[in-house]
PDB file of C-alpha atoms in Angstrom:
ATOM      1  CA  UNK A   1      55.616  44.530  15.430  1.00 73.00           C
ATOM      2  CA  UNK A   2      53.677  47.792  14.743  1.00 81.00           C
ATOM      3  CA  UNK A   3      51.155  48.942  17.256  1.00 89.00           C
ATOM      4  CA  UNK A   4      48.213  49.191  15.176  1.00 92.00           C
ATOM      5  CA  UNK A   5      45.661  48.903  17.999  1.00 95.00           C
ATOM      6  CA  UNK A   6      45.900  49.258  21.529  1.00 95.00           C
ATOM      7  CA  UNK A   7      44.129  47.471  24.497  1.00 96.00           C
ATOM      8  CA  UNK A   8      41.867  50.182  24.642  1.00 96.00           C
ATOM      9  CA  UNK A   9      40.797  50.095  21.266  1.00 96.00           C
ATOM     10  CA  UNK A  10      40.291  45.999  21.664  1.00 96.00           C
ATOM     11  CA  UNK A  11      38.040  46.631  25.123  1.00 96.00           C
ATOM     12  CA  UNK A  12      36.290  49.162  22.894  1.00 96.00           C
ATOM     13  CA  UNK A  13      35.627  46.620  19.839  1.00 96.00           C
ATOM     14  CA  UNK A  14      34.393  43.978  22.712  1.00 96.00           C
ATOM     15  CA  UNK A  15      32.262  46.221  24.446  1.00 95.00           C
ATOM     16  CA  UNK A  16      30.856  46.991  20.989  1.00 96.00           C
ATOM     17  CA  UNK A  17      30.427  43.126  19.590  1.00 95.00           C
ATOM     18  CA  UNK A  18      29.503  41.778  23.619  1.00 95.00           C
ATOM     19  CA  UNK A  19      32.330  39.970  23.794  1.00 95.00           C
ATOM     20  CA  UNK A  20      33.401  39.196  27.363  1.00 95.00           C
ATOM     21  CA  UNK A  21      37.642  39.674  27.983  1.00 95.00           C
ATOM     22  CA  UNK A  22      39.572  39.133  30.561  1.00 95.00           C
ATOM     23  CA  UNK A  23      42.556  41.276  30.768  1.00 95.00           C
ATOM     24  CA  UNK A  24      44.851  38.404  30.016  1.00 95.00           C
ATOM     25  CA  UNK A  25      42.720  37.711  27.192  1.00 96.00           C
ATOM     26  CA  UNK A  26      42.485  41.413  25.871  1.00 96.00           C
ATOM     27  CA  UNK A  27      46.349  41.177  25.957  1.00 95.00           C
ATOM     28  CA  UNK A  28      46.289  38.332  23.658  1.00 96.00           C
ATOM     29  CA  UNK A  29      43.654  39.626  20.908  1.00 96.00           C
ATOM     30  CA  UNK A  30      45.429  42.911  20.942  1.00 96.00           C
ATOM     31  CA  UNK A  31      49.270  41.163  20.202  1.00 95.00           C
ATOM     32  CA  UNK A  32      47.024  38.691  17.622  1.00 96.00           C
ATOM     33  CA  UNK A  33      44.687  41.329  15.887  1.00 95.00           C
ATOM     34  CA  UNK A  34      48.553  43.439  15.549  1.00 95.00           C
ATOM     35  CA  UNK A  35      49.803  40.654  14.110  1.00 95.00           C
ATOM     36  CA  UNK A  36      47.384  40.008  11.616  1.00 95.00           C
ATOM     37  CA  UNK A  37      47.515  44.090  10.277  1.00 94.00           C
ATOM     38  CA  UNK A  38      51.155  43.709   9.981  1.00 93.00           C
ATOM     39  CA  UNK A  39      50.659  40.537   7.786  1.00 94.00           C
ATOM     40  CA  UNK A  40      48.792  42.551   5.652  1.00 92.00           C
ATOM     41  CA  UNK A  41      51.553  44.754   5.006  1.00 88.00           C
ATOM     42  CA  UNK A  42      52.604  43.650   1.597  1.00 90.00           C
ATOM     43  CA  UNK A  43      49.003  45.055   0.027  1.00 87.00           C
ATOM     44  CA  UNK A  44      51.045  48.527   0.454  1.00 84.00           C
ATOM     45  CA  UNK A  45      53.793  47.411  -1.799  1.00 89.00           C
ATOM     46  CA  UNK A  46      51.458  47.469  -4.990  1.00 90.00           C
ATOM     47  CA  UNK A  47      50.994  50.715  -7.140  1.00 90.00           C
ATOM     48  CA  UNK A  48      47.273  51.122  -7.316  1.00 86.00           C
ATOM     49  CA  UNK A  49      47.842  54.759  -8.733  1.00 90.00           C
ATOM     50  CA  UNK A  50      44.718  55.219 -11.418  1.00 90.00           C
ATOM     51  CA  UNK A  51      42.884  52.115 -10.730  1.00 87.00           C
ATOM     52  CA  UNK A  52      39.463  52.436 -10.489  1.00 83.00           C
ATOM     53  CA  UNK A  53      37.475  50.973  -7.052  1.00 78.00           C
ATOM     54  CA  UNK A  54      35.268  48.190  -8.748  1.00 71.00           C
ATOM     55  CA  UNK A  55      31.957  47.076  -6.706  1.00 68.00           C
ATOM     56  CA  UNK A  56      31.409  43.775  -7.840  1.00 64.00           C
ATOM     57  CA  UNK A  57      34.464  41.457  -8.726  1.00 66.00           C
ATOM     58  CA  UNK A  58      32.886  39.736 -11.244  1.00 66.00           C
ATOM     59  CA  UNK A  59      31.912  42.719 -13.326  1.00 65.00           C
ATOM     60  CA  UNK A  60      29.001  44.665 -14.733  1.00 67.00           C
ATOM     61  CA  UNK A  61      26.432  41.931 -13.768  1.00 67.00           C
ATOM     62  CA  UNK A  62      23.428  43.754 -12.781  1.00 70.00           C
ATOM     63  CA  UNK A  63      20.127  42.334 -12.040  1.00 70.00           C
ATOM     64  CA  UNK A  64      20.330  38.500 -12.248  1.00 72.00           C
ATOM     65  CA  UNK A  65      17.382  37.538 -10.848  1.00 81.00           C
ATOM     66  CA  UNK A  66      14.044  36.284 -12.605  1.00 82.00           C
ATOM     67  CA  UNK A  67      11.187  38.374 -12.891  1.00 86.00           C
ATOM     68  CA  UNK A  68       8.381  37.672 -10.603  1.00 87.00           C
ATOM     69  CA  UNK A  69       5.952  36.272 -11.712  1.00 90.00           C
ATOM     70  CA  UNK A  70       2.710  35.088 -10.340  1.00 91.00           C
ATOM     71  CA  UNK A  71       2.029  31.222 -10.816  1.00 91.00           C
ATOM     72  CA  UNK A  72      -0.271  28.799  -8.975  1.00 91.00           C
ATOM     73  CA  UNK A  73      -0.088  27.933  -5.881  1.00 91.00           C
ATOM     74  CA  UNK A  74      -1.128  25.335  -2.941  1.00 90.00           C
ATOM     75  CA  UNK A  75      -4.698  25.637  -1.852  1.00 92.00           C
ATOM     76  CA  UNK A  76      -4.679  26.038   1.624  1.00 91.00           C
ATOM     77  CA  UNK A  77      -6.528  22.463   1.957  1.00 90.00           C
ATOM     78  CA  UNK A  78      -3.370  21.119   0.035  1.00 92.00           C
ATOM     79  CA  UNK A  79      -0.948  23.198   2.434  1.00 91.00           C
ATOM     80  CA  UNK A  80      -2.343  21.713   6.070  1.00 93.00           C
ATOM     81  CA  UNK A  81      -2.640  18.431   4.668  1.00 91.00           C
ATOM     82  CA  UNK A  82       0.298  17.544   6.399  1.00 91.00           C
ATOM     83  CA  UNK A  83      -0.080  19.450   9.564  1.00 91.00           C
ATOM     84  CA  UNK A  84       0.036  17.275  12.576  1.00 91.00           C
ATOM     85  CA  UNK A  85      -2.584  19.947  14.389  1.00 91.00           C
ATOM     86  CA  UNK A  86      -5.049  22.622  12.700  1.00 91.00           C
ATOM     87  CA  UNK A  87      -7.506  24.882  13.456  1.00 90.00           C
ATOM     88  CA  UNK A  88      -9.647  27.280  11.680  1.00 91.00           C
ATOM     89  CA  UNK A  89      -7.191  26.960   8.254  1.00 90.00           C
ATOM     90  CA  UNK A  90      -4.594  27.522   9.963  1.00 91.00           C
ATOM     91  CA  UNK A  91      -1.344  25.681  11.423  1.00 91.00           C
ATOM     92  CA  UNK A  92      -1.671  24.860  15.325  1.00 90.00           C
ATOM     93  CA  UNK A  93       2.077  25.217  16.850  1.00 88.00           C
ATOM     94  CA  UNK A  94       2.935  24.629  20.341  1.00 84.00           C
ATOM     95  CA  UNK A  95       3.360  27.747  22.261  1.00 82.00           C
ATOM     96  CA  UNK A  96       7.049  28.610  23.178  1.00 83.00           C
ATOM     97  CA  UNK A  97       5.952  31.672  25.544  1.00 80.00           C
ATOM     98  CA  UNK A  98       4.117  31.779  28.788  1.00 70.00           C
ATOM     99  CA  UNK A  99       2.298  28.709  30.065  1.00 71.00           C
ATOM    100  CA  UNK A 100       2.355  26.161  26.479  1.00 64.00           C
ATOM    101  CA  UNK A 101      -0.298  24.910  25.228  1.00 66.00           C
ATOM    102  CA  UNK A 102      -1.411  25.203  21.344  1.00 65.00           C
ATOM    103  CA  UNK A 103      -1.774  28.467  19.842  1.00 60.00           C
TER     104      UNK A 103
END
């Protein structure tokens, strides 16, 4: 098997991503990530001499989307009609910071 990475570069890609390894464990990802370039090897085989890069796959699809358009909407009497708790037009959600309570 080719040595494509070493176990520096693997401490260096889990510093980066905040992934905690153990040495034992760094030994491991840097035999499996080796592996897993060399099975990649046959890309290398195929003559891509003159062929364009494409960015999409599909094609020349370009915008797809619908326009925007403006339509009606909920009135905000229609929108908190459902709300369990409400205050002033607006929803009332339980507080996930400091002491609780509704805010």
């Amino acid at each position: 098997m080719t040595q494509h990475l070493t176990d520096k570069d693997v401490r260096d890609i889990a510093e980066y991503t905040r992934i905690g390894l153990t040495e034992d464990e760094v030994g491991s990802m840097t035999r499996d990530l080796n592996s897993i370039i060399d099975s990649l090897s046959p890309i290398l085989e195929y003559d891509l001499e003159g062929v364009e890069p494409t960015f999409h796959p599909i094609g020349d699809l370009s915008n797809i989307m619908r326009e925007d358009v403006e339509v009606a909407s909920f009135t905000q009497d229609v929108a908190l009609e459902n709300a369990p708790k409400q205050q002033d037009g607006s929803f009332l959600i339980p507080s996930i910071l400091g002491d609780g309570g509704d805010r």
